[in-house]
Amino acid sequence: MRFKLIVAFVEDDKSDQLVEAARDAGATGVTLINHARGEGLKPKKTFFGLHLEVQRDVLLFVVEEHLARNILERIAEVGEFDSSPGTGIALQLDIEDVVGVAHQIECLSERVGDEI
C-alpha cells in the first residue's frame, strides 16, 4: 500500500471543520500543529505598530494514495481556499516509506481494496 502526505496550512478556527471533512473523505487520522505563522501575497496588517495576525494551524494527514486527491479537494472546498484569498493552502507529497500505520491498513484495505 502506498501513501501520500497532505499538508494544509489553515486558519485555526477552521481546523476542526477541515479535519472532519478530511475524515469524511477517507483520512484515518491527523497531526495538528498549533500557532504557525505565515504570510501570503499581501503583507501583514499593522495597527499602531502591532502586527495583526490570524493564527494558523498546520494539519498533516498520511493518507492512502487512492484517497489523497479526493481528500485534498474536500479540504480545499470546505476551507474555501480558492474562493477566498488568504484562507489557507494545501498540498500533497509522495511518501517513500511509512511505519506505524499497520493498524490502519486493515481499515484502508476494505475501503480501497479494489483499487490497490
mmCIF file of N, CA and C in Angstrom:
data_model
loop_
_atom_site.group_PDB
_atom_site.id
_atom_site.type_symbol
_atom_site.label_atom_id
_atom_site.label_comp_id
_atom_site.label_asym_id
_atom_site.label_seq_id
_atom_site.Cartn_x
_atom_site.Cartn_y
_atom_site.Cartn_z
ATOM 1 N N MET A 1 0.857 -1.177 0.000
ATOM 2 C CA MET A 1 0.000 0.000 0.000
ATOM 3 C C MET A 1 0.898 1.233 0.000
ATOM 4 N N ARG A 2 0.515 2.217 -0.786
ATOM 5 C CA ARG A 2 1.305 3.445 -0.903
ATOM 6 C C ARG A 2 0.534 4.595 -0.268
ATOM 7 N N PHE A 3 1.293 5.576 0.227
ATOM 8 C CA PHE A 3 0.686 6.683 0.950
ATOM 9 C C PHE A 3 1.152 8.030 0.416
ATOM 10 N N LYS A 4 0.368 9.051 0.706
ATOM 11 C CA LYS A 4 0.695 10.448 0.406
ATOM 12 C C LYS A 4 0.603 11.226 1.716
ATOM 13 N N LEU A 5 1.324 12.329 1.771
ATOM 14 C CA LEU A 5 1.230 13.250 2.899
ATOM 15 C C LEU A 5 0.505 14.489 2.403
ATOM 16 N N ILE A 6 -0.615 14.802 3.038
ATOM 17 C CA ILE A 6 -1.322 16.043 2.741
ATOM 18 C C ILE A 6 -1.000 17.018 3.861
ATOM 19 N N VAL A 7 -0.511 18.186 3.480
ATOM 20 C CA VAL A 7 -0.174 19.249 4.423
ATOM 21 C C VAL A 7 -1.105 20.413 4.138
ATOM 22 N N ALA A 8 -1.808 20.872 5.161
ATOM 23 C CA ALA A 8 -2.718 22.004 4.997
ATOM 24 C C ALA A 8 -2.362 23.079 6.014
ATOM 25 N N PHE A 9 -2.232 24.308 5.547
ATOM 26 C CA PHE A 9 -1.987 25.471 6.394
ATOM 27 C C PHE A 9 -3.302 26.238 6.441
ATOM 28 N N VAL A 10 -3.930 26.301 7.613
ATOM 29 C CA VAL A 10 -5.294 26.818 7.713
ATOM 30 C C VAL A 10 -5.445 27.769 8.892
ATOM 31 N N GLU A 11 -6.475 28.611 8.822
ATOM 32 C CA GLU A 11 -6.818 29.462 9.954
ATOM 33 C C GLU A 11 -7.257 28.560 11.099
ATOM 34 N N ASP A 12 -6.819 28.890 12.310
ATOM 35 C CA ASP A 12 -7.053 27.987 13.433
ATOM 36 C C ASP A 12 -8.526 27.751 13.739
ATOM 37 N N ASP A 13 -9.394 28.690 13.406
ATOM 38 C CA ASP A 13 -10.813 28.488 13.688
ATOM 39 C C ASP A 13 -11.487 27.545 12.692
ATOM 40 N N LYS A 14 -10.777 27.133 11.641
ATOM 41 C CA LYS A 14 -11.331 26.201 10.660
ATOM 42 C C LYS A 14 -10.766 24.791 10.792
ATOM 43 N N SER A 15 -9.820 24.594 11.682
ATOM 44 C CA SER A 15 -9.140 23.300 11.782
ATOM 45 C C SER A 15 -10.095 22.146 12.030
ATOM 46 N N ASP A 16 -10.964 22.263 13.014
ATOM 47 C CA ASP A 16 -11.876 21.163 13.340
ATOM 48 C C ASP A 16 -12.789 20.820 12.168
ATOM 49 N N GLN A 17 -13.271 21.830 11.495
ATOM 50 C CA GLN A 17 -14.155 21.644 10.346
ATOM 51 C C GLN A 17 -13.413 20.915 9.219
ATOM 52 N N LEU A 18 -12.154 21.272 8.992
ATOM 53 C CA LEU A 18 -11.382 20.643 7.922
ATOM 54 C C LEU A 18 -10.978 19.220 8.272
ATOM 55 N N VAL A 19 -10.672 18.965 9.532
ATOM 56 C CA VAL A 19 -10.349 17.607 9.961
ATOM 57 C C VAL A 19 -11.570 16.703 9.754
ATOM 58 N N GLU A 20 -12.736 17.186 10.124
ATOM 59 C CA GLU A 20 -13.963 16.413 9.940
ATOM 60 C C GLU A 20 -14.215 16.137 8.452
ATOM 61 N N ALA A 21 -14.015 17.130 7.603
ATOM 62 C CA ALA A 21 -14.208 16.953 6.161
ATOM 63 C C ALA A 21 -13.217 15.929 5.604
ATOM 64 N N ALA A 22 -11.969 15.989 6.053
ATOM 65 C CA ALA A 22 -10.955 15.039 5.593
ATOM 66 C C ALA A 22 -11.302 13.622 6.037
ATOM 67 N N ARG A 23 -11.770 13.482 7.266
ATOM 68 C CA ARG A 23 -12.170 12.159 7.759
ATOM 69 C C ARG A 23 -13.337 11.605 6.940
ATOM 70 N N ASP A 24 -14.303 12.456 6.639
ATOM 71 C CA ASP A 24 -15.446 12.036 5.822
ATOM 72 C C ASP A 24 -15.002 11.583 4.433
ATOM 73 N N ALA A 25 -13.911 12.152 3.938
ATOM 74 C CA ALA A 25 -13.395 11.808 2.607
ATOM 75 C C ALA A 25 -12.435 10.623 2.638
ATOM 76 N N GLY A 26 -12.117 10.098 3.844
ATOM 77 C CA GLY A 26 -11.287 8.902 3.922
ATOM 78 C C GLY A 26 -10.029 8.992 4.749
ATOM 79 N N ALA A 27 -9.683 10.152 5.281
ATOM 80 C CA ALA A 27 -8.490 10.264 6.129
ATOM 81 C C ALA A 27 -8.724 9.481 7.422
ATOM 82 N N THR A 28 -7.703 8.785 7.882
ATOM 83 C CA THR A 28 -7.840 7.959 9.086
ATOM 84 C C THR A 28 -7.237 8.620 10.318
ATOM 85 N N GLY A 29 -6.621 9.768 10.162
ATOM 86 C CA GLY A 29 -6.036 10.467 11.300
ATOM 87 C C GLY A 29 -5.386 11.755 10.861
ATOM 88 N N VAL A 30 -4.935 12.537 11.839
ATOM 89 C CA VAL A 30 -4.328 13.832 11.558
ATOM 90 C C VAL A 30 -3.356 14.176 12.676
ATOM 91 N N THR A 31 -2.318 14.888 12.336
ATOM 92 C CA THR A 31 -1.455 15.545 13.321
ATOM 93 C C THR A 31 -1.657 17.034 13.128
ATOM 94 N N LEU A 32 -1.964 17.732 14.216
ATOM 95 C CA LEU A 32 -2.264 19.160 14.156
ATOM 96 C C LEU A 32 -1.179 19.924 14.909
ATOM 97 N N ILE A 33 -0.565 20.878 14.235
ATOM 98 C CA ILE A 33 0.448 21.737 14.848
ATOM 99 C C ILE A 33 -0.158 23.128 14.990
ATOM 100 N N ASN A 34 -0.249 23.596 16.224
ATOM 101 C CA ASN A 34 -0.872 24.895 16.511
ATOM 102 C C ASN A 34 0.113 26.048 16.364
ATOM 103 N N HIS A 35 -0.430 27.237 16.204
ATOM 104 C CA HIS A 35 0.293 28.510 16.283
ATOM 105 C C HIS A 35 1.393 28.679 15.245
ATOM 106 N N ALA A 36 1.104 28.276 14.022
ATOM 107 C CA ALA A 36 2.048 28.534 12.937
ATOM 108 C C ALA A 36 1.831 29.963 12.453
ATOM 109 N N ARG A 37 2.835 30.533 11.831
ATOM 110 C CA ARG A 37 2.714 31.874 11.263
ATOM 111 C C ARG A 37 3.069 31.807 9.795
ATOM 112 N N GLY A 38 2.457 32.675 9.030
ATOM 113 C CA GLY A 38 2.755 32.710 7.610
ATOM 114 C C GLY A 38 2.283 34.012 7.004
ATOM 115 N N GLU A 39 2.745 34.246 5.818
ATOM 116 C CA GLU A 39 2.369 35.461 5.105
ATOM 117 C C GLU A 39 2.177 35.121 3.651
ATOM 118 N N GLY A 40 1.094 35.585 3.077
ATOM 119 C CA GLY A 40 0.791 35.299 1.683
ATOM 120 C C GLY A 40 1.155 36.445 0.769
ATOM 121 N N LEU A 41 0.342 36.645 -0.222
ATOM 122 C CA LEU A 41 0.568 37.651 -1.246
ATOM 123 C C LEU A 41 0.599 39.061 -0.661
ATOM 124 N N LYS A 42 -0.281 39.312 0.287
ATOM 125 C CA LYS A 42 -0.337 40.636 0.912
ATOM 126 C C LYS A 42 0.363 40.605 2.272
ATOM 127 N N PRO A 43 1.170 41.627 2.583
ATOM 128 C CA PRO A 43 1.862 41.666 3.877
ATOM 129 C C PRO A 43 0.871 41.776 5.038
ATOM 130 N N LYS A 44 1.359 41.441 6.217
ATOM 131 C CA LYS A 44 0.536 41.519 7.417
ATOM 132 C C LYS A 44 0.114 42.951 7.692
ATOM 133 N N LYS A 45 -1.065 43.103 8.256
ATOM 134 C CA LYS A 45 -1.556 44.424 8.620
ATOM 135 C C LYS A 45 -0.998 44.821 9.976
ATOM 136 N N THR A 46 -0.843 46.117 10.157
ATOM 137 C CA THR A 46 -0.381 46.605 11.455
ATOM 138 C C THR A 46 -1.368 47.641 11.978
ATOM 139 N N PHE A 47 -1.386 47.769 13.291
ATOM 140 C CA PHE A 47 -2.243 48.736 13.964
ATOM 141 C C PHE A 47 -1.405 49.339 15.080
ATOM 142 N N PHE A 48 -1.043 50.602 14.950
ATOM 143 C CA PHE A 48 -0.151 51.276 15.899
ATOM 144 C C PHE A 48 1.147 50.493 16.105
ATOM 145 N N GLY A 49 1.684 49.977 15.007
ATOM 146 C CA GLY A 49 2.955 49.263 15.069
ATOM 147 C C GLY A 49 2.849 47.809 15.503
ATOM 148 N N LEU A 50 1.653 47.336 15.853
ATOM 149 C CA LEU A 50 1.469 45.941 16.254
ATOM 150 C C LEU A 50 0.962 45.139 15.054
ATOM 151 N N HIS A 51 1.494 43.958 14.879
ATOM 152 C CA HIS A 51 1.045 43.100 13.788
ATOM 153 C C HIS A 51 -0.270 42.435 14.163
ATOM 154 N N LEU A 52 -1.220 42.495 13.255
ATOM 155 C CA LEU A 52 -2.498 41.808 13.431
ATOM 156 C C LEU A 52 -2.416 40.509 12.648
ATOM 157 N N GLU A 53 -2.262 39.406 13.337
ATOM 158 C CA GLU A 53 -2.082 38.120 12.684
ATOM 159 C C GLU A 53 -3.224 37.188 13.029
ATOM 160 N N VAL A 54 -3.628 36.419 12.049
ATOM 161 C CA VAL A 54 -4.561 35.333 12.288
ATOM 162 C C VAL A 54 -3.719 34.104 12.575
ATOM 163 N N GLN A 55 -4.003 33.417 13.670
ATOM 164 C CA GLN A 55 -3.260 32.206 13.979
ATOM 165 C C GLN A 55 -3.557 31.134 12.945
ATOM 166 N N ARG A 56 -2.564 30.381 12.617
ATOM 167 C CA ARG A 56 -2.679 29.295 11.640
ATOM 168 C C ARG A 56 -2.380 27.977 12.339
ATOM 169 N N ASP A 57 -2.935 26.931 11.785
ATOM 170 C CA ASP A 57 -2.608 25.579 12.187
ATOM 171 C C ASP A 57 -2.052 24.851 10.975
ATOM 172 N N VAL A 58 -1.217 23.871 11.228
ATOM 173 C CA VAL A 58 -0.713 23.000 10.179
ATOM 174 C C VAL A 58 -1.326 21.628 10.425
ATOM 175 N N LEU A 59 -2.036 21.113 9.435
ATOM 176 C CA LEU A 59 -2.654 19.798 9.523
ATOM 177 C C LEU A 59 -1.849 18.841 8.655
ATOM 178 N N LEU A 60 -1.460 17.705 9.218
ATOM 179 C CA LEU A 60 -0.688 16.696 8.499
ATOM 180 C C LEU A 60 -1.502 15.401 8.435
ATOM 181 N N PHE A 61 -1.795 14.953 7.231
ATOM 182 C CA PHE A 61 -2.557 13.725 7.028
ATOM 183 C C PHE A 61 -1.709 12.738 6.242
ATOM 184 N N VAL A 62 -1.503 11.536 6.757
ATOM 185 C CA VAL A 62 -0.899 10.451 5.994
ATOM 186 C C VAL A 62 -2.073 9.626 5.480
ATOM 187 N N VAL A 63 -2.262 9.623 4.154
ATOM 188 C CA VAL A 63 -3.447 9.000 3.561
ATOM 189 C C VAL A 63 -3.049 8.026 2.459
ATOM 190 N N GLU A 64 -3.920 7.070 2.202
ATOM 191 C CA GLU A 64 -3.697 6.112 1.137
ATOM 192 C C GLU A 64 -3.775 6.853 -0.198
ATOM 193 N N GLU A 65 -2.894 6.532 -1.121
ATOM 194 C CA GLU A 65 -2.746 7.315 -2.348
ATOM 195 C C GLU A 65 -4.017 7.399 -3.189
ATOM 196 N N HIS A 66 -4.858 6.376 -3.186
ATOM 197 C CA HIS A 66 -6.075 6.413 -3.990
ATOM 198 C C HIS A 66 -7.129 7.359 -3.408
ATOM 199 N N LEU A 67 -6.995 7.694 -2.138
ATOM 200 C CA LEU A 67 -7.934 8.602 -1.478
ATOM 201 C C LEU A 67 -7.421 10.040 -1.437
ATOM 202 N N ALA A 68 -6.143 10.223 -1.713
ATOM 203 C CA ALA A 68 -5.473 11.506 -1.481
ATOM 204 C C ALA A 68 -6.103 12.674 -2.242
ATOM 205 N N ARG A 69 -6.331 12.518 -3.519
ATOM 206 C CA ARG A 69 -6.843 13.653 -4.314
ATOM 207 C C ARG A 69 -8.226 14.087 -3.836
ATOM 208 N N ASN A 70 -9.084 13.126 -3.533
ATOM 209 C CA ASN A 70 -10.424 13.445 -3.046
ATOM 210 C C ASN A 70 -10.353 14.173 -1.699
ATOM 211 N N ILE A 71 -9.480 13.720 -0.824
ATOM 212 C CA ILE A 71 -9.312 14.378 0.479
ATOM 213 C C ILE A 71 -8.797 15.798 0.290
ATOM 214 N N LEU A 72 -7.787 15.959 -0.572
ATOM 215 C CA LEU A 72 -7.223 17.282 -0.854
ATOM 216 C C LEU A 72 -8.291 18.235 -1.390
ATOM 217 N N GLU A 73 -9.074 17.771 -2.334
ATOM 218 C CA GLU A 73 -10.125 18.612 -2.907
ATOM 219 C C GLU A 73 -11.196 18.960 -1.880
ATOM 220 N N ARG A 74 -11.520 18.021 -1.015
ATOM 221 C CA ARG A 74 -12.533 18.276 0.014
ATOM 222 C C ARG A 74 -12.040 19.313 1.011
ATOM 223 N N ILE A 75 -10.777 19.229 1.399
ATOM 224 C CA ILE A 75 -10.184 20.221 2.309
ATOM 225 C C ILE A 75 -10.236 21.605 1.670
ATOM 226 N N ALA A 76 -9.856 21.691 0.400
ATOM 227 C CA ALA A 76 -9.860 22.977 -0.310
ATOM 228 C C ALA A 76 -11.269 23.552 -0.418
ATOM 229 N N GLU A 77 -12.244 22.687 -0.669
ATOM 230 C CA GLU A 77 -13.632 23.138 -0.810
ATOM 231 C C GLU A 77 -14.187 23.663 0.518
ATOM 232 N N VAL A 78 -14.039 22.888 1.565
ATOM 233 C CA VAL A 78 -14.571 23.279 2.877
ATOM 234 C C VAL A 78 -13.822 24.499 3.423
ATOM 235 N N GLY A 79 -12.510 24.560 3.175
ATOM 236 C CA GLY A 79 -11.715 25.691 3.643
ATOM 237 C C GLY A 79 -11.839 26.933 2.786
ATOM 238 N N GLU A 80 -12.515 26.819 1.653
ATOM 239 C CA GLU A 80 -12.715 27.925 0.714
ATOM 240 C C GLU A 80 -11.381 28.525 0.252
ATOM 241 N N PHE A 81 -10.400 27.659 0.009
ATOM 242 C CA PHE A 81 -9.062 28.113 -0.347
ATOM 243 C C PHE A 81 -9.035 28.871 -1.673
ATOM 244 N N ASP A 82 -9.775 28.393 -2.661
ATOM 245 C CA ASP A 82 -9.739 29.029 -3.979
ATOM 246 C C ASP A 82 -10.703 30.197 -4.110
ATOM 247 N N SER A 83 -11.740 30.221 -3.300
ATOM 248 C CA SER A 83 -12.746 31.276 -3.433
ATOM 249 C C SER A 83 -12.494 32.470 -2.517
ATOM 250 N N SER A 84 -11.660 32.303 -1.513
ATOM 251 C CA SER A 84 -11.418 33.374 -0.555
ATOM 252 C C SER A 84 -9.922 33.466 -0.247
ATOM 253 N N PRO A 85 -9.209 34.415 -0.850
ATOM 254 C CA PRO A 85 -7.750 34.510 -0.669
ATOM 255 C C PRO A 85 -7.337 34.637 0.795
ATOM 256 N N GLY A 86 -6.235 33.991 1.120
ATOM 257 C CA GLY A 86 -5.676 34.089 2.461
ATOM 258 C C GLY A 86 -6.263 33.131 3.472
ATOM 259 N N THR A 87 -7.166 32.244 3.041
ATOM 260 C CA THR A 87 -7.795 31.331 3.991
ATOM 261 C C THR A 87 -6.985 30.071 4.228
ATOM 262 N N GLY A 88 -6.107 29.734 3.319
ATOM 263 C CA GLY A 88 -5.284 28.547 3.523
ATOM 264 C C GLY A 88 -4.745 27.999 2.227
ATOM 265 N N ILE A 89 -3.920 26.978 2.392
ATOM 266 C CA ILE A 89 -3.315 26.290 1.255
ATOM 267 C C ILE A 89 -3.110 24.838 1.670
ATOM 268 N N ALA A 90 -3.222 23.937 0.718
ATOM 269 C CA ALA A 90 -2.986 22.522 0.991
ATOM 270 C C ALA A 90 -2.204 21.924 -0.171
ATOM 271 N N LEU A 91 -1.396 20.936 0.143
ATOM 272 C CA LEU A 91 -0.593 20.271 -0.874
ATOM 273 C C LEU A 91 -0.424 18.814 -0.505
ATOM 274 N N GLN A 92 -0.064 18.009 -1.502
ATOM 275 C CA GLN A 92 0.210 16.605 -1.211
ATOM 276 C C GLN A 92 1.600 16.239 -1.709
ATOM 277 N N LEU A 93 2.247 15.362 -0.972
ATOM 278 C CA LEU A 93 3.592 14.907 -1.284
ATOM 279 C C LEU A 93 3.620 13.385 -1.275
ATOM 280 N N ASP A 94 4.449 12.806 -2.137
ATOM 281 C CA ASP A 94 4.639 11.361 -2.120
ATOM 282 C C ASP A 94 5.421 10.966 -0.873
ATOM 283 N N ILE A 95 5.056 9.843 -0.299
ATOM 284 C CA ILE A 95 5.796 9.284 0.830
ATOM 285 C C ILE A 95 6.525 8.050 0.325
ATOM 286 N N GLU A 96 7.822 8.004 0.535
ATOM 287 C CA GLU A 96 8.604 6.869 0.067
ATOM 288 C C GLU A 96 8.345 5.633 0.917
ATOM 289 N N ASP A 97 8.251 5.816 2.221
ATOM 290 C CA ASP A 97 8.042 4.692 3.125
ATOM 291 C C ASP A 97 7.383 5.210 4.390
ATOM 292 N N VAL A 98 6.647 4.354 5.070
ATOM 293 C CA VAL A 98 5.974 4.754 6.300
ATOM 294 C C VAL A 98 5.874 3.555 7.237
ATOM 295 N N VAL A 99 6.032 3.805 8.512
ATOM 296 C CA VAL A 99 5.834 2.779 9.534
ATOM 297 C C VAL A 99 4.846 3.311 10.557
ATOM 298 N N GLY A 100 4.254 2.418 11.318
ATOM 299 C CA GLY A 100 3.322 2.839 12.356
ATOM 300 C C GLY A 100 1.881 2.933 11.900
ATOM 301 N N VAL A 101 1.580 2.440 10.707
ATOM 302 C CA VAL A 101 0.201 2.504 10.215
ATOM 303 C C VAL A 101 -0.387 1.119 9.974
ATOM 304 N N ALA A 102 0.253 0.079 10.499
ATOM 305 C CA ALA A 102 -0.217 -1.286 10.275
ATOM 306 C C ALA A 102 -1.654 -1.469 10.748
ATOM 307 N N HIS A 103 -2.002 -0.826 11.850
ATOM 308 C CA HIS A 103 -3.358 -0.959 12.387
ATOM 309 C C HIS A 103 -4.398 -0.284 11.498
ATOM 310 N N GLN A 104 -3.989 0.638 10.647
ATOM 311 C CA GLN A 104 -4.915 1.330 9.751
ATOM 312 C C GLN A 104 -5.053 0.622 8.404
ATOM 313 N N ILE A 105 -4.086 -0.216 8.068
ATOM 314 C CA ILE A 105 -4.087 -0.850 6.750
ATOM 315 C C ILE A 105 -5.310 -1.750 6.572
ATOM 316 N N GLU A 106 -5.744 -2.449 7.623
ATOM 317 C CA GLU A 106 -6.932 -3.293 7.508
ATOM 318 C C GLU A 106 -8.150 -2.467 7.115
ATOM 319 N N CYS A 107 -8.342 -1.353 7.800
ATOM 320 C CA CYS A 107 -9.471 -0.464 7.511
ATOM 321 C C CYS A 107 -9.361 0.084 6.093
ATOM 322 N N LEU A 108 -8.169 0.506 5.711
ATOM 323 C CA LEU A 108 -7.961 1.059 4.375
ATOM 324 C C LEU A 108 -8.121 0.004 3.294
ATOM 325 N N SER A 109 -7.703 -1.223 3.568
ATOM 326 C CA SER A 109 -7.825 -2.296 2.582
ATOM 327 C C SER A 109 -9.271 -2.545 2.215
ATOM 328 N N GLU A 110 -10.152 -2.470 3.188
ATOM 329 C CA GLU A 110 -11.576 -2.648 2.926
ATOM 330 C C GLU A 110 -12.110 -1.511 2.046
ATOM 331 N N ARG A 111 -11.645 -0.307 2.297
ATOM 332 C CA ARG A 111 -12.164 0.849 1.586
ATOM 333 C C ARG A 111 -11.650 0.974 0.154
ATOM 334 N N VAL A 112 -10.364 0.683 -0.042
ATOM 335 C CA VAL A 112 -9.777 0.855 -1.372
ATOM 336 C C VAL A 112 -9.272 -0.471 -1.942
ATOM 337 N N GLY A 113 -9.765 -1.572 -1.429
ATOM 338 C CA GLY A 113 -9.301 -2.910 -1.815
ATOM 339 C C GLY A 113 -9.262 -3.166 -3.300
ATOM 340 N N ASP A 114 -10.277 -2.735 -4.029
ATOM 341 C CA ASP A 114 -10.323 -2.983 -5.469
ATOM 342 C C ASP A 114 -9.332 -2.137 -6.251
ATOM 343 N N GLU A 115 -8.936 -1.010 -5.696
ATOM 344 C CA GLU A 115 -8.066 -0.094 -6.425
ATOM 345 C C GLU A 115 -6.586 -0.427 -6.265
ATOM 346 N N ILE A 116 -6.227 -1.171 -5.187
ATOM 347 C CA ILE A 116 -4.808 -1.465 -4.961
ATOM 348 C C ILE A 116 -4.407 -2.803 -5.528
#
